[in-house]
Structures are given as structure tokens and as C-alpha cells.
Short mmCIF file of C-alpha atoms and ligand atoms in Angstrom, two decimals:
data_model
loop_
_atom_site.label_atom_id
_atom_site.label_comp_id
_atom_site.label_asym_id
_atom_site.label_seq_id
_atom_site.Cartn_x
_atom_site.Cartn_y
_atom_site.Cartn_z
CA UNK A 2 -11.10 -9.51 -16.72
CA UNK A 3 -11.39 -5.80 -15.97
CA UNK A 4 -8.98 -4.16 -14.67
CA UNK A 5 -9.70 -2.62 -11.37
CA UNK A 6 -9.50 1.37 -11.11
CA UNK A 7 -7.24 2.16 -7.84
CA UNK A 8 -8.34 5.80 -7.13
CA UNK A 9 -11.28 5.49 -4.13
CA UNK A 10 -10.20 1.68 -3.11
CA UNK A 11 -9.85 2.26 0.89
CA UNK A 12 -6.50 1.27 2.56
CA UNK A 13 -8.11 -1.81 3.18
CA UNK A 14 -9.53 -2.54 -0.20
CA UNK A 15 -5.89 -1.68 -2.12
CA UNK A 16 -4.68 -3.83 0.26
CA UNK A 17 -7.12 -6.73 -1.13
CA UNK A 18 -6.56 -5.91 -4.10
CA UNK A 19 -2.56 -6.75 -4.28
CA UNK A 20 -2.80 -9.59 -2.33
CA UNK A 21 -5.22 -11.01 -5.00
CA UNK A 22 -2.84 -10.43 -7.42
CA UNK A 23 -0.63 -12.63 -5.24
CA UNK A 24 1.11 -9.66 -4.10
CA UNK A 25 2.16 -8.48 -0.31
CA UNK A 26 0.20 -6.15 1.55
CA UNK A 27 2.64 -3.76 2.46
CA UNK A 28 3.04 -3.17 -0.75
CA UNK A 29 -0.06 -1.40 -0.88
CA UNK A 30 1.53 1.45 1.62
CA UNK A 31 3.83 2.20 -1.17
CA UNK A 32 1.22 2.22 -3.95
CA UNK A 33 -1.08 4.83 -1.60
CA UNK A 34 2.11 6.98 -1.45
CA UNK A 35 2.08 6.73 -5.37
CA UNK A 36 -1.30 7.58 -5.40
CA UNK A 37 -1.62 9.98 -3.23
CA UNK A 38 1.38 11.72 -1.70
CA UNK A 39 3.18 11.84 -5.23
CA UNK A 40 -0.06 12.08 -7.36
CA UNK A 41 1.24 9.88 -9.97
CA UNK A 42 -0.70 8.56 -12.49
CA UNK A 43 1.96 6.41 -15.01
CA UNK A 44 3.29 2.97 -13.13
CA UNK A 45 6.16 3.06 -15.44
CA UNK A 46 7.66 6.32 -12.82
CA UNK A 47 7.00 4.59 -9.66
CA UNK A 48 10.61 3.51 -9.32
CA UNK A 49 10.96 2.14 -5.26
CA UNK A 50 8.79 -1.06 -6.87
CA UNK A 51 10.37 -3.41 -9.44
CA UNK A 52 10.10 -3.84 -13.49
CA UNK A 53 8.10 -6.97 -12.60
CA UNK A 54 5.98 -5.43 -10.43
CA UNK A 55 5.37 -2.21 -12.57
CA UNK A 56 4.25 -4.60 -14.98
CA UNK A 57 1.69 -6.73 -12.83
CA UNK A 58 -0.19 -3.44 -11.92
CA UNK A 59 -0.38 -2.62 -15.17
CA UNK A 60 -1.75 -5.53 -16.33
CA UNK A 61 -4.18 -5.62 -13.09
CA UNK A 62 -5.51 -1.52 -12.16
CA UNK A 63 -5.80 1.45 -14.12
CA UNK A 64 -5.11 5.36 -11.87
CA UNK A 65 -7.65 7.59 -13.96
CA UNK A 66 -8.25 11.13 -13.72
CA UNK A 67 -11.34 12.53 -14.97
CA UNK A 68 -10.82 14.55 -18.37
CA UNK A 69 -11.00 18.31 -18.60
CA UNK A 70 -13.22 19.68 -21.32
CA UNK A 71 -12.91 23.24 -20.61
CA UNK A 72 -10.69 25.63 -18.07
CA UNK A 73 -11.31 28.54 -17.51
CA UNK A 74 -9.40 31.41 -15.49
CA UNK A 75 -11.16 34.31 -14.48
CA UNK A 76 -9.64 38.06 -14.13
CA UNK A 77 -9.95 37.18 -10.26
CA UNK A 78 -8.14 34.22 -10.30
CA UNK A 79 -11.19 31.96 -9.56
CA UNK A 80 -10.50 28.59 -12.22
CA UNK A 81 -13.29 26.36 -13.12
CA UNK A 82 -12.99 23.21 -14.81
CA UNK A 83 -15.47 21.25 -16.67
CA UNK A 84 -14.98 17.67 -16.10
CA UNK A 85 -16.23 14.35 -17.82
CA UNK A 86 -15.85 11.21 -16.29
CA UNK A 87 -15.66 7.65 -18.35
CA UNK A 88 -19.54 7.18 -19.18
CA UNK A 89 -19.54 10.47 -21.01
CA UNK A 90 -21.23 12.59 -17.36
CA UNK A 91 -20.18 15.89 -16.38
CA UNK A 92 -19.28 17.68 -13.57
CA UNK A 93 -18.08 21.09 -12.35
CA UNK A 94 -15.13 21.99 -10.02
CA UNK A 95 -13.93 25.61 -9.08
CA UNK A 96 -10.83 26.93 -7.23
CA UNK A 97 -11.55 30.24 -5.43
CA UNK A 98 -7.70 31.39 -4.27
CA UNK A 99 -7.40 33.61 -1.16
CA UNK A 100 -4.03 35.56 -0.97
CA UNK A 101 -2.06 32.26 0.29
CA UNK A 102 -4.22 29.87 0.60
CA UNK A 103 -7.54 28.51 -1.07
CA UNK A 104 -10.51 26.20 -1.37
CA UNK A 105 -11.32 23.67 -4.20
CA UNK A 106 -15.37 23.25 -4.44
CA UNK A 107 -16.03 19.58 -5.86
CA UNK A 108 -19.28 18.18 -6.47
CA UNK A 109 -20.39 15.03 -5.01
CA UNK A 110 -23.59 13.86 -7.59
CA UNK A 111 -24.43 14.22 -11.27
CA UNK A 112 -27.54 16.64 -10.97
CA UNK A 113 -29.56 16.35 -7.89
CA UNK A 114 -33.09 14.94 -6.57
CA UNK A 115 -33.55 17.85 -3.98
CA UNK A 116 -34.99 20.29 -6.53
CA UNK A 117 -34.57 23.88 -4.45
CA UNK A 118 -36.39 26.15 -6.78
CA UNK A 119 -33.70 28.66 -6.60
CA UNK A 120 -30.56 26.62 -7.60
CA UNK A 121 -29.75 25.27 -11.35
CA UNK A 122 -28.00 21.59 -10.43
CA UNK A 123 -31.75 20.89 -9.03
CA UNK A 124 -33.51 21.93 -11.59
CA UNK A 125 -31.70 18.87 -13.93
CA UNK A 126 -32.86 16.46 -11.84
CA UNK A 127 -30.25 13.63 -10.71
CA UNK A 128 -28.67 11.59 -13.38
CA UNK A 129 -26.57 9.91 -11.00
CA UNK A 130 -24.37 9.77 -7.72
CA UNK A 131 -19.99 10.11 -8.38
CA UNK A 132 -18.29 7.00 -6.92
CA UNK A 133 -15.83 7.73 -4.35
CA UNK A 134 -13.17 7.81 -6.75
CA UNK A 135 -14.49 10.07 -9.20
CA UNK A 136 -15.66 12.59 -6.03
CA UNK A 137 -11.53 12.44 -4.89
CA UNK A 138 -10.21 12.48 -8.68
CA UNK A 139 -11.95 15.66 -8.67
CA UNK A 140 -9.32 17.02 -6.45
CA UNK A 141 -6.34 15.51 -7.72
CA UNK A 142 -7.23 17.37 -11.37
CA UNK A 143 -7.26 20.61 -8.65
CA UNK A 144 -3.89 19.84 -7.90
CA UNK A 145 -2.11 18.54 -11.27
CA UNK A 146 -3.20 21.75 -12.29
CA UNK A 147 -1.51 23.59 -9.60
CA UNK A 148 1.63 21.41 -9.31
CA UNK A 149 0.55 20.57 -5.70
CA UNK A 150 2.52 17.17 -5.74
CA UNK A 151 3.88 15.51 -3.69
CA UNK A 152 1.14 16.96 -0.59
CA UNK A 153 2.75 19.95 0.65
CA UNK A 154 2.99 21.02 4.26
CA UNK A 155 -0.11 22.73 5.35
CA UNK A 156 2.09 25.64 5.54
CA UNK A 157 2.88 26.37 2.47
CA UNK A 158 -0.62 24.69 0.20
CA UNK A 159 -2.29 26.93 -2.36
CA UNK A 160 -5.52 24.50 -2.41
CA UNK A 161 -5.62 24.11 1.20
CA UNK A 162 -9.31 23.83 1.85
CA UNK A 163 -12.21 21.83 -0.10
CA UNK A 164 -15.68 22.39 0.24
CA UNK A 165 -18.61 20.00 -1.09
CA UNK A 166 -20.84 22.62 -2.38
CA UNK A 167 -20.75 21.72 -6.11
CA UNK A 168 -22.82 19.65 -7.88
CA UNK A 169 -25.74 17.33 -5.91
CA UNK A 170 -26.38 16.47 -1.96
CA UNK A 171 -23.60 14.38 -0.81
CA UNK A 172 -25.96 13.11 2.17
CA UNK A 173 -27.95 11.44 -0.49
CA UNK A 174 -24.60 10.27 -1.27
CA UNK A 175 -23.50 9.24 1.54
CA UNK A 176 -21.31 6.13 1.45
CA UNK A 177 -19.36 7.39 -1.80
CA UNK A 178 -19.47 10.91 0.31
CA UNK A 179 -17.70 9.23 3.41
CA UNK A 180 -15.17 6.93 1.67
CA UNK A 181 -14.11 10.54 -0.70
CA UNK A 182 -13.23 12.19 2.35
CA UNK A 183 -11.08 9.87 4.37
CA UNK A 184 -9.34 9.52 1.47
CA UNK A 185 -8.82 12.79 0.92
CA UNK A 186 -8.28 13.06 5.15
CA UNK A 187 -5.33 10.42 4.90
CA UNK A 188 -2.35 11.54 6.47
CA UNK A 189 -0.08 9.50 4.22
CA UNK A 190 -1.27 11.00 1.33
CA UNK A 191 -3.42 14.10 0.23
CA UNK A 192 -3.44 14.81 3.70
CA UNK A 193 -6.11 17.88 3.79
CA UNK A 194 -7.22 18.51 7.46
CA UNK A 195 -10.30 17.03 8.79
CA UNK A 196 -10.57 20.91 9.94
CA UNK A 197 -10.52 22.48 6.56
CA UNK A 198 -13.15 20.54 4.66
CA UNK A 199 -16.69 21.87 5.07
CA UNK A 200 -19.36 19.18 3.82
CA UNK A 201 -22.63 21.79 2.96
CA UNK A 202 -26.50 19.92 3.16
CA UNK A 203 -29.65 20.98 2.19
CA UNK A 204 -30.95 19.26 5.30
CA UNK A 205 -31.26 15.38 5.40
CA UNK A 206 -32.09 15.24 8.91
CA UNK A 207 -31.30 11.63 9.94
CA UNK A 208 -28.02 11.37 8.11
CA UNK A 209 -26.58 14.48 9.37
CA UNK A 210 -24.47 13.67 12.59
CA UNK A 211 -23.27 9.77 11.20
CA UNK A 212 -21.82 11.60 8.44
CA UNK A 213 -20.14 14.20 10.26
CA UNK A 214 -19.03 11.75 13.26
CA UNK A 215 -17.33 9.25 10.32
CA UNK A 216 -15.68 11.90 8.72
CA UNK A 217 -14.89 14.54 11.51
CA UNK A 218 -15.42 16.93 8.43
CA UNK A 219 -17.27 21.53 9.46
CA UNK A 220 -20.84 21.18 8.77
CA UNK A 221 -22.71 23.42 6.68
CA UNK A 222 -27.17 23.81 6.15
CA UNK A 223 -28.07 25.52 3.33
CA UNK A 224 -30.63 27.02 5.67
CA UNK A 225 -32.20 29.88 3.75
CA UNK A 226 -35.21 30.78 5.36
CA UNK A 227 -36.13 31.06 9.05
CA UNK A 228 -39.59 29.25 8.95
CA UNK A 229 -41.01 25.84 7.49
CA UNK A 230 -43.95 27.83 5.44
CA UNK A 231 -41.32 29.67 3.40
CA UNK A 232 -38.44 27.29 3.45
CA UNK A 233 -40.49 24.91 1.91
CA UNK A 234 -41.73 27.00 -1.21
CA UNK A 235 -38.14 27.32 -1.69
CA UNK A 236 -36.74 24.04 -0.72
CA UNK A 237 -39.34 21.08 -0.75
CA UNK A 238 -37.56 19.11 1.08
CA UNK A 239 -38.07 20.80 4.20
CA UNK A 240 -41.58 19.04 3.57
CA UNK A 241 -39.23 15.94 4.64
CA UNK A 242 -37.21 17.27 7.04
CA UNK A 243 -38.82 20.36 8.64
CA UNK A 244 -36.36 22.96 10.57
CA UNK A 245 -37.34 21.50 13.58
CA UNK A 246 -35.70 18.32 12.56
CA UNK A 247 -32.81 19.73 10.94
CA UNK A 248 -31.71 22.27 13.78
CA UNK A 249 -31.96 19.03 16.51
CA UNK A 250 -29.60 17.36 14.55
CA UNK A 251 -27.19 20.24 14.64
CA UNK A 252 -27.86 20.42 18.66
CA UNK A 253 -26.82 17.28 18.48
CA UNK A 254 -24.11 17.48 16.61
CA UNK A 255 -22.77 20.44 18.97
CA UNK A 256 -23.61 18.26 22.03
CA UNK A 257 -20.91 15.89 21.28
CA UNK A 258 -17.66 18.94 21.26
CA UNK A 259 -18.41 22.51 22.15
CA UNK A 260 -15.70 23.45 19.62
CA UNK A 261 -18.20 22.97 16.84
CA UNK A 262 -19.23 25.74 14.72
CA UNK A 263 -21.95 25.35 12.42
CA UNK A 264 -22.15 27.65 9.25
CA UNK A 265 -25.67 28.64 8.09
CA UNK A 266 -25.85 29.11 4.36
CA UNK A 267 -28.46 31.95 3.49
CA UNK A 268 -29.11 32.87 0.18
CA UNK A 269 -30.82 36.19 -0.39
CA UNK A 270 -33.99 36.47 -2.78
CA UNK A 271 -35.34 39.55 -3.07
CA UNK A 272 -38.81 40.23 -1.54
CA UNK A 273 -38.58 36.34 -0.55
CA UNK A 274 -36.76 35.64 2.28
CA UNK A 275 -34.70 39.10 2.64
CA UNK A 276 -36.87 41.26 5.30
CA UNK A 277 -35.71 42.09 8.57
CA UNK A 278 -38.52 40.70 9.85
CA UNK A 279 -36.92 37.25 8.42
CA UNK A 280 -33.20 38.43 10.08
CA UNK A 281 -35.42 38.66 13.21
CA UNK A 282 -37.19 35.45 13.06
CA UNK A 283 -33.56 33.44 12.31
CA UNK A 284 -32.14 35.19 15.40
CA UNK A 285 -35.45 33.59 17.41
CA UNK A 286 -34.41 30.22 15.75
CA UNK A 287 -31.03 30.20 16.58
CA UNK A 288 -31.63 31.02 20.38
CA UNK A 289 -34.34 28.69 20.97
CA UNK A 290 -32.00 26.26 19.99
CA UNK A 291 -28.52 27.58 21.20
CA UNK A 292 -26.93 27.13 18.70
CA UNK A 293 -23.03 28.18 18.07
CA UNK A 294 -23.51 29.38 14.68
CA UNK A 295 -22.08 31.97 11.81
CA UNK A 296 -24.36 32.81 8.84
CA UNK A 297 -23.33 32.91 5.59
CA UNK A 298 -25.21 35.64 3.41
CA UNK A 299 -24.89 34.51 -0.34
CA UNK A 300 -26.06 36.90 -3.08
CA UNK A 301 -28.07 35.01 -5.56
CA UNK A 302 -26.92 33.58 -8.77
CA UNK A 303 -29.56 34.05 -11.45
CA UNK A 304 -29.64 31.50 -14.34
CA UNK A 305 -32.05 31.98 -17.69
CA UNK A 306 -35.72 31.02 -16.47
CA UNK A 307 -35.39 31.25 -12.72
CA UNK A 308 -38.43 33.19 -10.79
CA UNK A 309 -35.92 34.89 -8.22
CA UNK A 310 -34.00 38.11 -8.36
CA UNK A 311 -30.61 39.05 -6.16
CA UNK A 312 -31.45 41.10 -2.90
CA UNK A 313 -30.38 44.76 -3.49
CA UNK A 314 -27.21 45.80 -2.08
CA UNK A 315 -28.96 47.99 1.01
CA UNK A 316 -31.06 45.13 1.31
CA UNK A 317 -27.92 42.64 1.94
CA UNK A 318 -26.48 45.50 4.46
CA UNK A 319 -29.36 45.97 6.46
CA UNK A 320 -29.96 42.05 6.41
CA UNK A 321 -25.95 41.26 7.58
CA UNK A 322 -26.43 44.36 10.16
CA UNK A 323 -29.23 42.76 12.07
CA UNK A 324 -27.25 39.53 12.99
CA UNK A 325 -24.79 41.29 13.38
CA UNK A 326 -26.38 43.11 16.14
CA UNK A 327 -27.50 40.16 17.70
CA UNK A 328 -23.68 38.61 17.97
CA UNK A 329 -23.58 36.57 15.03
CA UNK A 330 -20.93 36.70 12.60
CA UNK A 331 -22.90 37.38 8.50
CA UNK A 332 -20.40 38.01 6.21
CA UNK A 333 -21.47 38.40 2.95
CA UNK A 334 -20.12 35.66 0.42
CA UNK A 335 -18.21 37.84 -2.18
CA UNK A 336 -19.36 36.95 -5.70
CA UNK A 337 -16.32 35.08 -7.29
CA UNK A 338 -15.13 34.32 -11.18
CA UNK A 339 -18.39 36.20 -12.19
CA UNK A 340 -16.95 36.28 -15.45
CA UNK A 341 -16.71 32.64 -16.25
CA UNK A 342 -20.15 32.36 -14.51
CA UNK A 343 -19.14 30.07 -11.62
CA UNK A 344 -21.46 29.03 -9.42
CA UNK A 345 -23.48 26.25 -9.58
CA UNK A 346 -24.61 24.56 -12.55
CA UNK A 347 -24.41 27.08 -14.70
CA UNK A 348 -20.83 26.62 -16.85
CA UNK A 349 -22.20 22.72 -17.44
CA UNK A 350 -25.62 23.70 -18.61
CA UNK A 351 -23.99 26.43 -21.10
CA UNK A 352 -21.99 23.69 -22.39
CA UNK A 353 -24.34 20.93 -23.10
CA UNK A 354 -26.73 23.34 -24.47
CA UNK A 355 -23.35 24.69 -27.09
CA UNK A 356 -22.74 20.81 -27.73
CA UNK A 357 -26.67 20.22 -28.77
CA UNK A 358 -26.37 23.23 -31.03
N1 SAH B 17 -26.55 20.30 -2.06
C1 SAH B 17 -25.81 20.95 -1.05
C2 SAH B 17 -24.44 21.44 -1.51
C3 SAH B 17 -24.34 22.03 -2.88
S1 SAH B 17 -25.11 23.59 -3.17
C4 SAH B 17 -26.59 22.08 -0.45
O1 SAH B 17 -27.60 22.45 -1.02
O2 SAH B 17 -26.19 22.57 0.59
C5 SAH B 17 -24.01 24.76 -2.37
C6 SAH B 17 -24.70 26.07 -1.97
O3 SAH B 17 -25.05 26.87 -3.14
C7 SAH B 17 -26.01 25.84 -1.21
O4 SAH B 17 -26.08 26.65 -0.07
C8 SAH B 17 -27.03 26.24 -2.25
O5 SAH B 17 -28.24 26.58 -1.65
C9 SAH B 17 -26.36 27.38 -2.96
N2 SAH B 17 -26.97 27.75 -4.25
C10 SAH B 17 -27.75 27.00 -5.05
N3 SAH B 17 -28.15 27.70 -6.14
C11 SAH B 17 -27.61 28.93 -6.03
C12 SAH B 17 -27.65 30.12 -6.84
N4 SAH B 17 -28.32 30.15 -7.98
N5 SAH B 17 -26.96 31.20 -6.42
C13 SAH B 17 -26.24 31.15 -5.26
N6 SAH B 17 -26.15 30.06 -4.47
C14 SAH B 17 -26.84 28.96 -4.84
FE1 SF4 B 18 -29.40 20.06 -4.68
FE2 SF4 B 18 -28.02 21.75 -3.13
FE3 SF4 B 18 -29.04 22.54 -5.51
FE4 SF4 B 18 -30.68 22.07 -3.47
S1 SF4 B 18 -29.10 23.67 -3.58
S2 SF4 B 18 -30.97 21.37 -5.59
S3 SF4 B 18 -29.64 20.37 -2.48
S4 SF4 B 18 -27.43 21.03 -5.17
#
């Protein structure tokens, strides 16, 4: 038989698990500490359970932790990892520290079915979706690395934030998506706050508020452009899912606690989407449908073979100013670990293209 891998069983399914190795349940309260409030990985060091015990598990489960193929630090202390998982697929992670805190960026799929012209995950199509353990393992690699073990106080965490904006579109993920993150949410273990985890979407329309309301998790929308003509030359889906749809879901999702910001990602392409005339027309869209939201301004990432260029700098400024005006907070995204190219896509693709050489 096979031995079952423990990182991404639910409470309930560790739980199952021991007591069908003829074991107690409340021994699975212990093993989740193990797991996840002392991040260890070797049964031989989990010394409150007996030799015996030790034993069984080992016999039974296996606690893996994807392997990293490359590391790299950049001169602004933005890390990126290269990960593979056991079938040989790859994934990307990156840490971008603030002065005393942080946020991990994990990826949720292998490549990704949405195909926005812009970004370089979508233009490898989707190999495949991460199981909820490999989408968590991602994290716990963040924090071997860092020594974050057991979970800190939220006080004092370096990696104190995650958001899904690596690789794929977790609500085409969804399940796997849901059971990552209230894993990651548990208080007994990893313990990140519901609070500082922003989940970022391209726009699936229907899935949008279910995910958020069984995860409790900031919502992002990789919004981009203010009308359904442009947004979807740039992202097809909105063919799917036009604005209209995807801004009623985030009424909705408002509706239910006031307290809800929503972030609006906004990537600028110059001469696309970058006029004021655009900054106007978002400003329209956000009022018709009063909404409590921040933009996002994100300078683009170019990768070899994509039809876009970055906005210019007074281009960005004059942009930012015009929401500004209107009362909307539009900080521009500082470009991070430019170095070690991280942002999406691109440190995996430079890879695989070295390994085929
Ligand atoms: N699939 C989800 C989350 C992952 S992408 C989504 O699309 O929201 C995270 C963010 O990076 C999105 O806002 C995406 O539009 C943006 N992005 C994609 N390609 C980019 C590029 N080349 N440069 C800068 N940002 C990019
Ligand atoms: Fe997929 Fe997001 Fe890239 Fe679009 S931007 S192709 S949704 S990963």
C-alpha cells in the first residue's frame, strides 16, 4: 500500500487517517502540532509520541516538502525559489521582505488556462492544478528557509503575509485553493491571519464570494482595464465574465461586512490601457458601483516575445494622480528582486529553457 502524504489532509481527514491505522484521534492534535506549529518533517524528533508510534507513522504517511532547484537572493532582499514537486512540475515562490515584516507569494496551478496576453504563466498554458498540500508546502519551504518554526507570534513574524499571486488562477482551483488556506489559517499551527492573506483573481465571476466566504481570506481582481472592449483584448476571459459580472460579485461581496476592502490590480501597458481618459473611465466604474476600493498600479514585466511595453514613468504619475484626485488610494507597486527577474513566470521559463539546452 502507499503510504499516505500528511501535508494538506484537513483536521478531519488526519484524524481518519490515524484511526485507520487503529490509532486514537486525539492523537492527530499532536501530529498537526508536528506538522504545523513545529514544522517538522523527520518522525524520529517528534518525541511527546512513543518509539512504537514513531514507527507506525512511518510505516503509514510520508511529511514531504517540495525540493528547491534554485534560490536566489536579490541585492534587495527579495528571495525566489524554484520549486519541483514529486512528478518532476515546477513552480515559483518569492519572498518580498518589508523592514519587519513580509509577504510570501505562492502559486496555486502549474501554468494557467486564462491566457491574459500580457502575463508569461498564461502564455504556457495549464499543465496542471497543485493539490492542497503542495499549494501549503509551498509555504513551509518559505519558512524552513527563514527558521520561522515553531509559528511565531504575529508580533514578531518575518513572513507574516502570503499572497496567491504566483503561478495559475486559484478560482479555477478552487477546492485545493480553499483546503490550502484553512490550513494555512489554523490557529494551532501556521497560524497566518485570515486578515493577511490576499487571494488575487483574474475574474471568475460565480466563484468569487463562496471562495472568499469559506476562507474569510482580502480579495484581489486583476482588473486592468476600465471597459469590456479593451479588457478583453487583454484578458479573454472577460469574454466569460464581463466587468459587469465581476464588479456585482464584489458588491456583493462588500454587502455582507462594510469592513471589506477590495484591491484592484492594474497593470500599466503603454498606449494600451494607460490614458487618463482610462483613469477617468475606472473612476466612473467604481462609483456606479460603490465600491470601497484601493488600486494597485503595477509597472509591467516584459518577458522575450510579449507585444506590450511598461508605461513611462510620467505616464504612471499622471495615471496614480488622477485616482488619487478622485479619493482613491494608487500606489504604485515598487518593482522588486529585478535582478533575479521575479515576477511571474519568468525565473521557471529561463530554467526549463537552460535544462533543454
Ligand atoms: N491568476 C491570478 C493571480 C496570479 S497573477 C490573477 O491573474 O489575478 C498576479 C498578478 O500579476 C495579476 O494581477 C497579473 O495580472 C499580474 N501580472 C501578470 N503578468 C504580469 C507581468 N508580465 N508584469 C506584471 N504583472 C503581471
Ligand atoms: Fe493566469 Fe493570472 Fe497570468 Fe492571467 S495573469 S494568465 S489569470 S496567472
Amino acid at each position: 500500500m502507499d503510504k499516505i502524504e500528511l501535508i494538506g489532509l484537513s483536521k478531519d481527514e488526519l484524524q481518519k487517517a490515524l484511526t485507520d491505522i487503529g490509532e486514537k484521534p486525539f492523537r492527530a492534535k499532536q501530529l498537526w502540532q508536528w506538522l504545523y506549529y513545529f514544522g517538522e518533517t523527520d518522525f524520529e524528533k517528534m518525541s511527546n509520541l512513543s518509539k512504537v508510534l514513531r514507527e507506525k507513522l512511518k510505516e503509514n504517511f510520508t511529511i514531504t516538502r517540495p525540493k528547491i532547484v534554485t534560490e536566489q537572493l536579490s541585492s534587495d532582499k527579495t528571495r525566489k525559489w524554484l520549486l519541483e514537486f514529486a512528478d518532476g512540475q515546477r513552480v515559483e515562490m518569492v519572498y518580498i521582505p518589508e523592514s519587519d515584516r513580509g509577504a510570501v507569494c505562492i502559486s496555486t496551478q502549474v501554468g494557467c488556462a486564462v491566457g491574459c496576453k500580457f502575463c508569461h504563466t498564461g502564455s504556457q498554458k495549464l499543465t496542471r492544478n497543485l493539490t492542497a498540500g503542495e499549494i501549503v508546502s509551498q509555504f513551509m519551504v518559505a519558512r524552513d528557509t527563514y527558521g520561522e518554526w515553531p509559528s511565531p507570534t504575529n508580533e514578531t513574524r518575518y513572513l507574516s503575509n502570503i499572497v496567491v499571486m504566483g503561478m495559475g488562477e486559484p478560482l479555477h482551483n478552487m477546492e485545493n485553493v480553499i483546503k490550502a488556506l484553512n490550513i494555512l489559517t489554523d490557529g494551532d499551527g501556521i497560524a497566518i491571519s485570515r486578515r493577511r492573506i490576499t487571494m488575487s483573481t483574474s475574474g471568475i465571476a460565480p466563484r468569487i464570494v463562496e471562495a472568499l466566504q469559506k476562507t474569510g481570506v482580502r480579495l484581489a481582481i486583476s482588473l486592468h482595464a476600465p471597459n469590456n472592449e479593451l479588457r478583453s483584448q487583454i484578458m479573454p476571459i472577460n469574454n466569460r465574465y464581463p466587468l459587469e459580472e465581476v464588479l456585482k460579485a464584489c458588491q456583493e461581496y462588500q454587502e455582507e461586512d462594510g469592513s471589506r476592502y477590495i484591491t484592484f490590480e492594474y497593470l500599466l501597458l503603454d498606449k494600451v490601457n494607460d490614458s487618463l481618459d482610462c483613469a477617468h473611465q475606472l473612476i466612473t466604474l467604481m462609483k456606479k458601483y460603490g465600491l470601497r476600493a484601493s488600486f494597485n498600479l503595477i509597472p509591467f514585466n516584459p518577458w522575450p516575445g510579449c507585444a506590450f511595453k511598461p508605461s513611462g514613468n510620467a505616464q504612471v504619475k499622471a495615471f496614480a494622480r488622477e485616482l488619487e484626485n478622485a479619493g482613491f488610494a494608487a500606489p504604485v507597486r515598487v518593482a522588486r528582486g529585478q535582478d533575479i527577474l521575479a515576477a511571474c513566470g519568468q525565473l521557471k521559463s529561463k530554467k526549463d529553457s537552460e535544462d533543454k539546452k
